[in-house]
mmCIF file of C-alpha atoms and ligand atoms in Angstrom:
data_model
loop_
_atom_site.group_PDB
_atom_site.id
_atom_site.type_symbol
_atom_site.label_atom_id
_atom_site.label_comp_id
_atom_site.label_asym_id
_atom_site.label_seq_id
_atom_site.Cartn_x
_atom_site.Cartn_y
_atom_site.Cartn_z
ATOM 1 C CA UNK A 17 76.891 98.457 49.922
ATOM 2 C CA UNK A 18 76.609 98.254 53.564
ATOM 3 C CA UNK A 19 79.314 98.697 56.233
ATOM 4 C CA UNK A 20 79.055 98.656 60.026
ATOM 5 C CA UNK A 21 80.707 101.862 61.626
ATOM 6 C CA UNK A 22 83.425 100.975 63.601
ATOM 7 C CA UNK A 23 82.974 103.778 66.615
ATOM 8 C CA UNK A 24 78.549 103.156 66.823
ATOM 9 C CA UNK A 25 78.364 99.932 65.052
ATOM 10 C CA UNK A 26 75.877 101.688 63.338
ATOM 11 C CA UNK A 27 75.258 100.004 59.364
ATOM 12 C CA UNK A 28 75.156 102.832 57.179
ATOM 13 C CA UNK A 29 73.990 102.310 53.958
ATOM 14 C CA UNK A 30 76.329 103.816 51.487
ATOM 15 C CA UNK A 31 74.130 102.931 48.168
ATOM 16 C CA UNK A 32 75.613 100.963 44.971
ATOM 17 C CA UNK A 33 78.137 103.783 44.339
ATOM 18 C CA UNK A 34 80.693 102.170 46.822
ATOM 19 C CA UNK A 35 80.437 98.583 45.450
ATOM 20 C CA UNK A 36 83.837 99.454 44.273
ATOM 21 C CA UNK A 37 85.429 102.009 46.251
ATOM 22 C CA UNK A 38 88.358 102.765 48.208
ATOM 23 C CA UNK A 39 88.444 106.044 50.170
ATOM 24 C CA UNK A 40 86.878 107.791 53.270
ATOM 25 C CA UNK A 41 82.870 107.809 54.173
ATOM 26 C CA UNK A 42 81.423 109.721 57.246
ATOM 27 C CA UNK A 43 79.152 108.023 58.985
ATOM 28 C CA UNK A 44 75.749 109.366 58.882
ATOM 29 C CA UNK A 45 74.890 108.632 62.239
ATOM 30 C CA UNK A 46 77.791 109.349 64.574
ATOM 31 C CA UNK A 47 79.920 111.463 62.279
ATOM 32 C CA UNK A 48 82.827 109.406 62.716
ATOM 33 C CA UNK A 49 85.604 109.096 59.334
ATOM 34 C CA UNK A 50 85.929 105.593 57.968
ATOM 35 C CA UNK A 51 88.104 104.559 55.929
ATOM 36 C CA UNK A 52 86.839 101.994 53.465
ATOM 37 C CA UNK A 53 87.838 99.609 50.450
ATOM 38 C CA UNK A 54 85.303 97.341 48.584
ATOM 39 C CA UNK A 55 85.754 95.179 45.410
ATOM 40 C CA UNK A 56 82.557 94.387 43.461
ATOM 41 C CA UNK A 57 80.157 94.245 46.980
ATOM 42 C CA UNK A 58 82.412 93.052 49.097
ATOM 43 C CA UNK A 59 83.867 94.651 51.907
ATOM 44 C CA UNK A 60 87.786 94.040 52.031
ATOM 45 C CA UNK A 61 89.041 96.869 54.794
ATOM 46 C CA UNK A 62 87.542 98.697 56.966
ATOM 47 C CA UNK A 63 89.168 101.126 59.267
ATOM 48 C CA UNK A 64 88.232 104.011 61.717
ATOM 49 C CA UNK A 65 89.906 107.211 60.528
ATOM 50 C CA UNK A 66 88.338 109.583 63.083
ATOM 51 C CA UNK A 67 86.460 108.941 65.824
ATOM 52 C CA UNK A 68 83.440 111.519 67.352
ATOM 53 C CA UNK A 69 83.792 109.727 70.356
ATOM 54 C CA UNK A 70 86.006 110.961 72.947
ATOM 55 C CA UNK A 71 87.421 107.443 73.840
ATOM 56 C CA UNK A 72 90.188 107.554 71.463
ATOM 57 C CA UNK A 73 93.703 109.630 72.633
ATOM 58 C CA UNK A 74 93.362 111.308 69.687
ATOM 59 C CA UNK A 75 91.260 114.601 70.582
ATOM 60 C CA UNK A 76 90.521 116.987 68.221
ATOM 61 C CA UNK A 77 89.288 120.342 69.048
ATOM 62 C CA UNK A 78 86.901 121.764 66.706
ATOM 63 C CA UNK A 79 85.730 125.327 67.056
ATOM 64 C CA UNK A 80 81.755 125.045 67.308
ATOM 65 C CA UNK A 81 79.750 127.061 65.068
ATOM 66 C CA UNK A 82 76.876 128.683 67.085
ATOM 67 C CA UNK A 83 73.633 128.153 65.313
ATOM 68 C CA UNK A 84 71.615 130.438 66.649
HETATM 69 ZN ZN1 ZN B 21 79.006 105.791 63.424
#
């Protein structure tokens, strides 16, 4: 199962566990929260939940941990 991030247009590869599946995925590349549905392979929604990218209104602040 492959679906096309909304917010990099990235095509994450989500493996055969989401052939059927209806829920939230992160995408690997930009971090951005999709939601998803797919019925046997197919891909039947696909939404942006939460976007890394700060061209949404929607801002979220999140506390950075410092790494060292
Ligand atoms: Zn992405």
């Amino acid at each position: 199962m492959k679906v096309n991030c909304l917010s990099c247009g990235f095509k994450e590869d989500l493996g055969d566990a989401y052939d059927d599946y209806e829920g939230q995925v992160k995408c690997f590349t930009c971090g951005s929260l999709l939601e998803i549905k797919t019925d046997q392979g197919t891909i039947k929604a696909v939404q942006l939940v939460k976007s890394k990218h700060r061209s949404l209104k929607q801002e979220t602040e999140e506390s950075l941990v410092s790494g060292g």
